[in-house]
Each structure stands twice: as structure tokens, then as C-alpha cells.
PDB file of C-alpha atoms and ligand atoms in Angstrom:
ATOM      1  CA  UNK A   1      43.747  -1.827 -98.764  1.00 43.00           C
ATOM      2  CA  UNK A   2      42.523  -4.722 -96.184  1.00 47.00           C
ATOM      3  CA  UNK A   3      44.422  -5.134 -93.041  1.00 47.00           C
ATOM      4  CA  UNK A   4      44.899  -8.895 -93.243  1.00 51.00           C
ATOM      5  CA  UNK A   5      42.535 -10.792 -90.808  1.00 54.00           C
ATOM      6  CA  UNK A   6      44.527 -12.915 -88.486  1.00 62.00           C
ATOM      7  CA  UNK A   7      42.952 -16.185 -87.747  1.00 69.00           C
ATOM      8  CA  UNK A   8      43.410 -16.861 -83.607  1.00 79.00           C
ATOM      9  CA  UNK A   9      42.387 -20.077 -83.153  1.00 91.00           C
ATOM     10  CA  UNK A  10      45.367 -21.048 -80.707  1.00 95.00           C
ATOM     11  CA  UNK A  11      45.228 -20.679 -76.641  1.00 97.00           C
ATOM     12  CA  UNK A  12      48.192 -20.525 -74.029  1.00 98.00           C
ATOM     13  CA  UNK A  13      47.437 -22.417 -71.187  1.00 98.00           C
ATOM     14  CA  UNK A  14      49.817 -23.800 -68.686  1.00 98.00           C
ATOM     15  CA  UNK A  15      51.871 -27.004 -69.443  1.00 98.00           C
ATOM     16  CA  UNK A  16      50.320 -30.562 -68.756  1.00 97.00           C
ATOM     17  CA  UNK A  17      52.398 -33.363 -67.531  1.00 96.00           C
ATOM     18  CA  UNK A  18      50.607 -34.602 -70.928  1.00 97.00           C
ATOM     19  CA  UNK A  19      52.404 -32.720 -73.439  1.00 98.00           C
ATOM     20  CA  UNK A  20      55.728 -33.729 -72.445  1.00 97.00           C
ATOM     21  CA  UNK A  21      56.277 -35.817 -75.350  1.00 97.00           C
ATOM     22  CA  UNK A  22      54.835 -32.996 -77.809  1.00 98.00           C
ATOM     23  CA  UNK A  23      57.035 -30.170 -75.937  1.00 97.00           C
ATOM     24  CA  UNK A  24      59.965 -32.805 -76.785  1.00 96.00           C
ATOM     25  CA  UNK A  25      59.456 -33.384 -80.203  1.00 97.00           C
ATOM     26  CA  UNK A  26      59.108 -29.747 -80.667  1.00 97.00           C
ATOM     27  CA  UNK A  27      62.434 -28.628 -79.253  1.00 95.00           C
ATOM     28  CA  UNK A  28      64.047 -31.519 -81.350  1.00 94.00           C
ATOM     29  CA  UNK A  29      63.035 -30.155 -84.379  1.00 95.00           C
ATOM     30  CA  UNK A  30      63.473 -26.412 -83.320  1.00 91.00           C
ATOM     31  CA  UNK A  31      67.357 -26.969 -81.688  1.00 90.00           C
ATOM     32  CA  UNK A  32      68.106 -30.495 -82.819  1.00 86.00           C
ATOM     33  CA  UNK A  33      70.725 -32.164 -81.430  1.00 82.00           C
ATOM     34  CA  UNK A  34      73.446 -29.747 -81.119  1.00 83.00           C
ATOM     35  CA  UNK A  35      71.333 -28.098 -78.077  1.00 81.00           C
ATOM     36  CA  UNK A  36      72.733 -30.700 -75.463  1.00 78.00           C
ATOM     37  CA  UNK A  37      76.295 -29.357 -75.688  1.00 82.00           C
ATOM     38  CA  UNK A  38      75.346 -25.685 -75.048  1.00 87.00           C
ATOM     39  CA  UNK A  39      76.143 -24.196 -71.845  1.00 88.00           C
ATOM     40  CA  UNK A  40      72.270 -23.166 -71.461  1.00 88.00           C
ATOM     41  CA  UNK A  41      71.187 -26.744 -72.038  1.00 87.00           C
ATOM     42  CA  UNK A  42      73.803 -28.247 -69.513  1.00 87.00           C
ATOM     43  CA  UNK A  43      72.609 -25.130 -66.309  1.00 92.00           C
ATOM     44  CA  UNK A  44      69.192 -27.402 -67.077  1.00 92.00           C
ATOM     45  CA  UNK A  45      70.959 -30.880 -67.250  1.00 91.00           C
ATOM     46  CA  UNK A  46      69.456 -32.564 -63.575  1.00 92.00           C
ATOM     47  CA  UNK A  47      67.041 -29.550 -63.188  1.00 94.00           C
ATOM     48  CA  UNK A  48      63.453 -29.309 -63.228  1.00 95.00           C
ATOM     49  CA  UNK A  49      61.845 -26.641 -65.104  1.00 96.00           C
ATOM     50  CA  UNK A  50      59.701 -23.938 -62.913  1.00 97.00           C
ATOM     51  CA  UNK A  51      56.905 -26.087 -62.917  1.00 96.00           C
ATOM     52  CA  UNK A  52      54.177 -22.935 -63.363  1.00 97.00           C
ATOM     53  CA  UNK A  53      55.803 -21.100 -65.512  1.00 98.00           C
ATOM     54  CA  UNK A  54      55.634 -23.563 -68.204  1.00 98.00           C
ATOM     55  CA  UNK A  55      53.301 -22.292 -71.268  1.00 98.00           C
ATOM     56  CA  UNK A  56      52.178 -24.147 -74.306  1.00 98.00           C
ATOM     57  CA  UNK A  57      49.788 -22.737 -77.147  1.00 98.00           C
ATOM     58  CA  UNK A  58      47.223 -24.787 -78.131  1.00 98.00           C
ATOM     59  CA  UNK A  59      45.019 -24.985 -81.546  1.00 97.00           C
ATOM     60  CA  UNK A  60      42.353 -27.548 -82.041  1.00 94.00           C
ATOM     61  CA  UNK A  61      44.159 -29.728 -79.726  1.00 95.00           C
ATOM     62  CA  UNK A  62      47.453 -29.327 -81.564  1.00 97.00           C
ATOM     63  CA  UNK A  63      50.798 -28.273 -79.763  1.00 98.00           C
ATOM     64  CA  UNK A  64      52.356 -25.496 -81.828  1.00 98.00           C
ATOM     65  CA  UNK A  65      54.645 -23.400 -79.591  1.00 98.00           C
ATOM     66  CA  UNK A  66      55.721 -24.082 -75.526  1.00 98.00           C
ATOM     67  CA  UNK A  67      58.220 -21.761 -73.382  1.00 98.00           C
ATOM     68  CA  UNK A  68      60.138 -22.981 -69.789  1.00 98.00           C
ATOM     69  CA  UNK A  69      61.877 -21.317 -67.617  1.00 98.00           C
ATOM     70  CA  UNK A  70      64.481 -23.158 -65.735  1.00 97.00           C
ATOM     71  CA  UNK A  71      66.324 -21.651 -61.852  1.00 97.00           C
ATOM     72  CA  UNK A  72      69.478 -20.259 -62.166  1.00 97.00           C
ATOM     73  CA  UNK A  73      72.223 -19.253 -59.965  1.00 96.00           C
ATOM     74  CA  UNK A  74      73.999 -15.893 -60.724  1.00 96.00           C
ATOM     75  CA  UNK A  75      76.766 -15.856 -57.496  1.00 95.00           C
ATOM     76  CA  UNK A  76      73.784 -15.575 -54.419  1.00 94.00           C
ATOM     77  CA  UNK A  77      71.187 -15.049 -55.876  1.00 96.00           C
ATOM     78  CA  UNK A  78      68.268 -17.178 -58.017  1.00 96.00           C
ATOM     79  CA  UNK A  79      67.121 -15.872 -61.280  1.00 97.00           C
ATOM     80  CA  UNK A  80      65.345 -17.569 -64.239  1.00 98.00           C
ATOM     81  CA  UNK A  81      66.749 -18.635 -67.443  1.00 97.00           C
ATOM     82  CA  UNK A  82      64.299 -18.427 -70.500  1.00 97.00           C
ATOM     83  CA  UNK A  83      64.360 -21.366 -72.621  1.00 94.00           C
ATOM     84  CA  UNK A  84      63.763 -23.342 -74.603  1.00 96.00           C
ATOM     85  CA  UNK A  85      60.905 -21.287 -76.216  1.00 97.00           C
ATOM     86  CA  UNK A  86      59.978 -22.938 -79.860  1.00 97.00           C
ATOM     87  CA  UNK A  87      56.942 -22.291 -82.316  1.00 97.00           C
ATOM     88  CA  UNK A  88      56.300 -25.210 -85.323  1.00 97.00           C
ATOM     89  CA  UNK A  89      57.906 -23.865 -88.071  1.00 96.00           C
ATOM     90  CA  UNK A  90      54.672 -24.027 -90.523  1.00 96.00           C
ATOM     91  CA  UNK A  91      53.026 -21.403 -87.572  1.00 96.00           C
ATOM     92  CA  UNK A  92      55.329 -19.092 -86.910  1.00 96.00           C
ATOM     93  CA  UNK A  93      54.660 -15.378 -87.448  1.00 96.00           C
ATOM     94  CA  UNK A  94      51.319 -16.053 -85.721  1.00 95.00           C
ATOM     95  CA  UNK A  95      52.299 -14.090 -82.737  1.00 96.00           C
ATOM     96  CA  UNK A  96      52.706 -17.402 -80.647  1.00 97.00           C
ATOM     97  CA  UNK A  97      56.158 -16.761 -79.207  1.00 98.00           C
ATOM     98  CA  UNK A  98      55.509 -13.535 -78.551  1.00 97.00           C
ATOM     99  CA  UNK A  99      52.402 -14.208 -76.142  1.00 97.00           C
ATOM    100  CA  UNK A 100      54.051 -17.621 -74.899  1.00 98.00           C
ATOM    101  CA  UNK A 101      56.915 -15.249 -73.463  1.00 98.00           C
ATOM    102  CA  UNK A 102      54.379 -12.744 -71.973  1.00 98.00           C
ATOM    103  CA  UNK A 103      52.332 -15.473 -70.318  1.00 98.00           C
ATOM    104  CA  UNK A 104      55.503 -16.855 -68.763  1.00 98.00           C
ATOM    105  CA  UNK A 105      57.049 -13.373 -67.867  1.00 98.00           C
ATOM    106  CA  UNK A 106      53.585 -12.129 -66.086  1.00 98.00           C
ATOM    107  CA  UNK A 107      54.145 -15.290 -64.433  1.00 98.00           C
ATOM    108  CA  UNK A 108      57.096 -14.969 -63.578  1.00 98.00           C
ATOM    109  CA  UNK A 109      56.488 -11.526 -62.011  1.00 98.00           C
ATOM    110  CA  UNK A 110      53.489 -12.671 -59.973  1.00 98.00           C
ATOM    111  CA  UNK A 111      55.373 -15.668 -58.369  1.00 98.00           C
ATOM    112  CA  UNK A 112      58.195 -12.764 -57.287  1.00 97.00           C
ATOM    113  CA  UNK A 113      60.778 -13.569 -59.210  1.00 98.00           C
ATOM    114  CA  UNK A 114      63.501 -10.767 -59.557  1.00 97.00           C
ATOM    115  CA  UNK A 115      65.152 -11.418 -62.963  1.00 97.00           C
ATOM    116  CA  UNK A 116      64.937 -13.321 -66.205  1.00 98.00           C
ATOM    117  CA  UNK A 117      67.823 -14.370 -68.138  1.00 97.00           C
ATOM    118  CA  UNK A 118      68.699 -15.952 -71.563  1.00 95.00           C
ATOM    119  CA  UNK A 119      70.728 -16.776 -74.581  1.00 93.00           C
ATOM    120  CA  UNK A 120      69.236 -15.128 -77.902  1.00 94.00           C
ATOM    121  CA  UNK A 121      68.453 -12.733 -80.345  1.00 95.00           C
ATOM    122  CA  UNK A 122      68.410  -9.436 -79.310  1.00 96.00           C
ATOM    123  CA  UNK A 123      66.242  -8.144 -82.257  1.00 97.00           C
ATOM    124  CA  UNK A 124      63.275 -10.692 -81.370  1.00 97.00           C
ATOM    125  CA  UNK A 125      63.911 -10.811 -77.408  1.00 98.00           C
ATOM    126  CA  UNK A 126      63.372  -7.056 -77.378  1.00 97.00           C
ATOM    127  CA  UNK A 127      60.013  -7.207 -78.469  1.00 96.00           C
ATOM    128  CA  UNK A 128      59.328  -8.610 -74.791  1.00 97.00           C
ATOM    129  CA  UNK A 129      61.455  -6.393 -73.230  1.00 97.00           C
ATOM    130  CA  UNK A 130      64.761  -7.858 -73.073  1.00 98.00           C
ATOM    131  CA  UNK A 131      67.899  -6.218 -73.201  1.00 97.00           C
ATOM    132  CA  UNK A 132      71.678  -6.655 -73.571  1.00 95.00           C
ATOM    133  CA  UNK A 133      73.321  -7.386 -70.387  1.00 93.00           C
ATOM    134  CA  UNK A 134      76.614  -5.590 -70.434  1.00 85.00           C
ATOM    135  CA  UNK A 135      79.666  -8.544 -70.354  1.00 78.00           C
ATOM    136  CA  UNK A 136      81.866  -9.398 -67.508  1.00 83.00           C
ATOM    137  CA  UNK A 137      79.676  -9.364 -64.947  1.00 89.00           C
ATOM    138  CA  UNK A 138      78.519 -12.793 -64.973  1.00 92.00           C
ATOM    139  CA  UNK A 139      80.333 -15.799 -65.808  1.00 91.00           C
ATOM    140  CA  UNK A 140      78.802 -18.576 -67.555  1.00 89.00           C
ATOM    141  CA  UNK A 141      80.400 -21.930 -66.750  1.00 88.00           C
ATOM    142  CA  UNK A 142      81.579 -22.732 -70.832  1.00 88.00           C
ATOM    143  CA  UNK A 143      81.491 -21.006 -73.984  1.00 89.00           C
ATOM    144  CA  UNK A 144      78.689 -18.758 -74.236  1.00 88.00           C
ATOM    145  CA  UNK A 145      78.467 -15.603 -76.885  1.00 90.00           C
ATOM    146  CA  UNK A 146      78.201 -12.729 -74.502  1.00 87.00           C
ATOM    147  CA  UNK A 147      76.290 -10.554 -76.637  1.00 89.00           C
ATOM    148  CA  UNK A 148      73.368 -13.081 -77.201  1.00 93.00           C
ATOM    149  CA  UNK A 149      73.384 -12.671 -73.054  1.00 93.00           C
ATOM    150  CA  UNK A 150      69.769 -10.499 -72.407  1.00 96.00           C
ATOM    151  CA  UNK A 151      68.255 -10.066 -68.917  1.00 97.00           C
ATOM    152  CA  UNK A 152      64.845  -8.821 -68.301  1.00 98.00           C
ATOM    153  CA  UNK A 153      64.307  -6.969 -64.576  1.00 97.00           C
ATOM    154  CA  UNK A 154      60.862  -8.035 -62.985  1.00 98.00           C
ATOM    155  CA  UNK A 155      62.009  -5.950 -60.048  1.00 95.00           C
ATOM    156  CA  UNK A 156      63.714  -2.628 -59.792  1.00 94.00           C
ATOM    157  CA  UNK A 157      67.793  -2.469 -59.927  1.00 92.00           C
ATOM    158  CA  UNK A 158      67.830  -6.773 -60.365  1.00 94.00           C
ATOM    159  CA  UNK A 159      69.823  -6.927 -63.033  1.00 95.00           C
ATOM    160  CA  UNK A 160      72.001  -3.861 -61.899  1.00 92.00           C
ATOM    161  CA  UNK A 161      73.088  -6.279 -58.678  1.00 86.00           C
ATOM    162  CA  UNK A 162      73.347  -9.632 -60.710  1.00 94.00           C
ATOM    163  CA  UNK A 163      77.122 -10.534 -60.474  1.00 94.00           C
ATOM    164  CA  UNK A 164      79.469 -13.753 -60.647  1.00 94.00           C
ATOM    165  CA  UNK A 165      79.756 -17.365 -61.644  1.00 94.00           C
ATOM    166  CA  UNK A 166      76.284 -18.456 -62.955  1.00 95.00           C
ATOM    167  CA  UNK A 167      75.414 -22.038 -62.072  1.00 94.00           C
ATOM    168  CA  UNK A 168      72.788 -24.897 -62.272  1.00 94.00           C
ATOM    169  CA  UNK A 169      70.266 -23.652 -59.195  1.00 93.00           C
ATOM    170  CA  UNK A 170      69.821 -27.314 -57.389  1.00 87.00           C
ATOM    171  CA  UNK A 171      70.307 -31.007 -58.716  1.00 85.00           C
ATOM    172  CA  UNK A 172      67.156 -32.851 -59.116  1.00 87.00           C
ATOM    173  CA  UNK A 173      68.107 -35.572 -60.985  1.00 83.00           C
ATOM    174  CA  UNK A 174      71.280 -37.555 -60.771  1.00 68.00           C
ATOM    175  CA  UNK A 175      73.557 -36.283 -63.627  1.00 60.00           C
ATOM    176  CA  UNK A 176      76.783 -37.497 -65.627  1.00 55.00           C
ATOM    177  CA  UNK A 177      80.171 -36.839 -64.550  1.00 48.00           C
ATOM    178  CA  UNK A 178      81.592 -34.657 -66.527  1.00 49.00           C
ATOM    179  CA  UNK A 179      78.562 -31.933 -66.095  1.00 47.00           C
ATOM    180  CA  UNK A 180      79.688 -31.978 -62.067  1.00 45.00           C
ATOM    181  CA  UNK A 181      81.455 -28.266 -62.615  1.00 46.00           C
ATOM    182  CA  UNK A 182      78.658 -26.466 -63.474  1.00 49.00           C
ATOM    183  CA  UNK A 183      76.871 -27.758 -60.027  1.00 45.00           C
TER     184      UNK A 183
HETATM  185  C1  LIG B   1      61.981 -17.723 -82.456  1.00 67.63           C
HETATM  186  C2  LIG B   1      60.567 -18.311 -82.503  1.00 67.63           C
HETATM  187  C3  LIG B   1      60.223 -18.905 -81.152  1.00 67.63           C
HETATM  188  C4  LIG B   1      59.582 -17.189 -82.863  1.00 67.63           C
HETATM  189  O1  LIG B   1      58.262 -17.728 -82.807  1.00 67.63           O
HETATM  190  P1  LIG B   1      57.039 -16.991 -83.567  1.00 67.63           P
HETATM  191  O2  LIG B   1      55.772 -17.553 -83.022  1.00 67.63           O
HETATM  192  O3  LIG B   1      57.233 -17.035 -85.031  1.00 67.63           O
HETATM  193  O4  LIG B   1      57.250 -15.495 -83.072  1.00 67.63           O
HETATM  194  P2  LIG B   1      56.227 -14.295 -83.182  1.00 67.63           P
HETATM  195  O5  LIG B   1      55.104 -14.646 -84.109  1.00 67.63           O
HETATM  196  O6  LIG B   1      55.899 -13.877 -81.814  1.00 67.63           O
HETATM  197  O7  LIG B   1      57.122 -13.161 -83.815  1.00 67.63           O
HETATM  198  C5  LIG B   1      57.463 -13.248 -85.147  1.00 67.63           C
HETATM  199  C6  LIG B   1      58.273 -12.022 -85.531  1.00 67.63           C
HETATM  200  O8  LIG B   1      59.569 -12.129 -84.907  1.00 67.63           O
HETATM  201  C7  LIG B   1      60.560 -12.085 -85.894  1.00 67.63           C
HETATM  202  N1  LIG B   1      61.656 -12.975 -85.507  1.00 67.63           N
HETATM  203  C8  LIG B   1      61.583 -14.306 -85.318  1.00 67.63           C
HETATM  204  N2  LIG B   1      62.808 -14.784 -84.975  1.00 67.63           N
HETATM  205  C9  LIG B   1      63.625 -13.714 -84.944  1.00 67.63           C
HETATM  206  C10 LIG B   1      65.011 -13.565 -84.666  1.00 67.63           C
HETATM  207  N3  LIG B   1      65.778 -14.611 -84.344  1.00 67.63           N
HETATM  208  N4  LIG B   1      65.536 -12.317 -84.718  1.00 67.63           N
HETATM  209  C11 LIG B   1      64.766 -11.251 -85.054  1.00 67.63           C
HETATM  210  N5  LIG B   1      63.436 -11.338 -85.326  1.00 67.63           N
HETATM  211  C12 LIG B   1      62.888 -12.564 -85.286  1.00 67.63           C
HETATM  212  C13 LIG B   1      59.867 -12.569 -87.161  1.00 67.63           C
HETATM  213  O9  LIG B   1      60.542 -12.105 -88.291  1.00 67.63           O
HETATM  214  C14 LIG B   1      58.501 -11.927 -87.008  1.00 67.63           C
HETATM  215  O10 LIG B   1      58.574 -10.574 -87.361  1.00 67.63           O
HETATM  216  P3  LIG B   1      57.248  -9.740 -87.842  1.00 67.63           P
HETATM  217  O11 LIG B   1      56.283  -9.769 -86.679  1.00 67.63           O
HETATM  218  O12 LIG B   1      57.806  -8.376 -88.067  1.00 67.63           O
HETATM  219  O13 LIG B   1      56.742 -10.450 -89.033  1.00 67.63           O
HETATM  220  C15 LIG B   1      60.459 -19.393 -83.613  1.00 67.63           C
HETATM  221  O14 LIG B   1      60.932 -18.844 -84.834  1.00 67.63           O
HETATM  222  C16 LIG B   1      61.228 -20.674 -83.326  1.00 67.63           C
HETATM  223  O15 LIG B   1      60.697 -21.602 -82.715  1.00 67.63           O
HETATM  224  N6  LIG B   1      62.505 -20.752 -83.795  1.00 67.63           N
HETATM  225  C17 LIG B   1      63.331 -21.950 -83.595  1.00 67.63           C
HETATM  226  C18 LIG B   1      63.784 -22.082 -82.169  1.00 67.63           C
HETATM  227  C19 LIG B   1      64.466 -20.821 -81.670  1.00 67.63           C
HETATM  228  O16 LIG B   1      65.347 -20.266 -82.337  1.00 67.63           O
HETATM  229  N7  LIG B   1      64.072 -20.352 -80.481  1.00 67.63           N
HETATM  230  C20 LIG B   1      64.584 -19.143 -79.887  1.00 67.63           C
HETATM  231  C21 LIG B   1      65.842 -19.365 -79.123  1.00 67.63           C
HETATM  232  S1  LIG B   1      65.529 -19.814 -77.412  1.00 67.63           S
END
């Protein structure tokens, strides 16, 4: 029997101001539309994303997976949310989310941040070292399905101390009025 020979032609490198529209296009067609109303989406609304921790791969020039990490507020302190992390659907199974999420996390880690945070699949998440984070603790600010919450410690006992309302870190960008309570 041959162990099938996986072709790695694709790079992570760190996000370009130039792949903005290519990162966009990409989380359309991995979310669609429906990802403005969730809760994650709107702790992001009037937020920029962690600048260096954004990862993209790369093959022959071509876009095919990207990963951000946006601040969050959890009571005091400021953790990371995860997300949006999407491969193109023709190259998934390649491995590229995987390694998108390790080359954020490392980063992550080496910029000191305690704590990473998100909303997903437990099954999948787990494979970079994510875990269920029990419920009532923290407090998302609208409808959120507590056991899709993970956390990921970059520092000893961070999760353990994360506790209360969790909120959009800063406003960078003017927003709407009707996102104002999750500021
Ligand atoms: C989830 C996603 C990023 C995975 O990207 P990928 O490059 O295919 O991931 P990897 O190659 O690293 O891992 C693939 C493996 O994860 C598994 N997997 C993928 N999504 C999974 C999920 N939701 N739950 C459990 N396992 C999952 C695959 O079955 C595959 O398993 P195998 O290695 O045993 O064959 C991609 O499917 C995607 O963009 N989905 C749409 C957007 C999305 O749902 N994003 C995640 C929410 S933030």
C-alpha cells in the first residue's frame, strides 16, 4: 500500500494590506451573509483585526485559506477571539486550516497574549488544542450556543480566571446604532 503523497505547494505568510479583497471574498463564500448577525461578527463590528496575527496560505499566488484574530474583552481583561478562519472549499483537507491556526496561535503566544477564544466545532478546534469552556462564566452580549464556546490558554491558569460580560475590546471605526450595547 502507498501512503498518498501530499502535494505542498501552498505557504502561510502574514496578511498583506493586498489581499483584503481575496480574504473578503473568501469569508463570503465560507459564512455568507448570515455571518453579520452573529454575536462573534458584531464583538468585530468597528474593530480592527490584530494586525500580526493575520495569516493567509498562499499557492502559486492564489489565496486559498486566511485566519484573524480580533481583541476581546472578557470583564478586565483582553483576550483574542479566533475568527473568521476559512479554506476554499475545492482545497480543503490539505492541512491549510490546521497550520493557518498554528501560525496565528504561535503568534499569538510570542506577542504575550494570555488566551484565545472562539465560536466552533469542538471536534476540528481540538486538533489545535482547543477546548470546551465550561458555561456561565462568561457572558456573550446575544445569542451565542455555549457549547460551540472553546478557549485555548497561551498562559498558565488564563482561562481558569476569565469571567464576565464579554465585549467589543475598543471602537475603531464609527459603528451603527443599534450595535452600541455590545461597546
Ligand atoms: C473548517 C475549515 C477552515 C477547515 O479547513 P481545512 O483546510 O479543510 O482543514 P484541515 O485540512 O486543517 O483539516 C481537515 C480535517 O478537519 C476535519 N474537519 C473540518 N471541519 C470540521 C468540523 N467542522 N468538525 C470536525 N472536523 C472537521 C476534516 O474532516 C478533515 O479531517 P481529516 O484530516 O481526518 O481528513 C474549512 O472547512 C472551512 O473553511 N469551512 C467553512 C468556514 C468555517 O466553517 N470555518 C470555521 C468556523 S470559524
Amino acid at each position: 500500500m502507498h501512503a498518498r503523497a501530499e502535494i505542498r505547494d501552498w505557504e502561510i505568510r502574514q496578511e498583506r494590506a493586498e489581499d483584503e479583497s481575496a480574504i473578503a471574498a473568501l469569508n463570503e463564500a465560507g459564512f455568507g451573509p448570515g455571518r453579520y448577525a452573529k454575536t462573534a461578527y458584531r464583538l468585530r463590528e468597528g474593530v480592527h483585526a490584530v494586525a500580526e496575527l493575520g495569516f493567509v496560505a498562499i499557492e502559486n499566488g492564489t489565496l486559498r485559506g486566511s485566519v484573524r484574530f480580533w481583541p476581546i474583552k472578557v470583564g478586565d481583561d483582553t483576550v483574542l477571539l479566533l475568527g473568521p478562519l476559512a479554506v476554499d472549499s475545492a482545497q480543503r483537507g490539505r492541512g491549510i486550516g490546521i497550520t493557518l491556526m498554528q501560525a496565528g496561535i504561535a503568534a499569538a503566544r510570542a506577542g504575550g497574549w494570555r488566551a484565545i477564544l472562539l465560536v466552533g466545532d469542538e471536534p476540528y478546534y481540538a486538533r489545535a488544542g482547543f477546548a470546551k469552556v465550561p458555561p456561565g462564566r462568561m457572558q456573550f452580549p446575544g445569542p451565542v450556543d455555549s457549547s460551540r464556546l472553546l478557549g485555548l490558554a497561551l498562559a498558565d491558569g488564563a482561562l481558569e480566571n476569565l469571567a464576565g460580560l464579554i465585549r467589543r475590546a475598543r471602537i475603531d471605526d464609527a459603528v451603527c446604532a443599534d450595535s452600541a450595547p455590545l461597546g
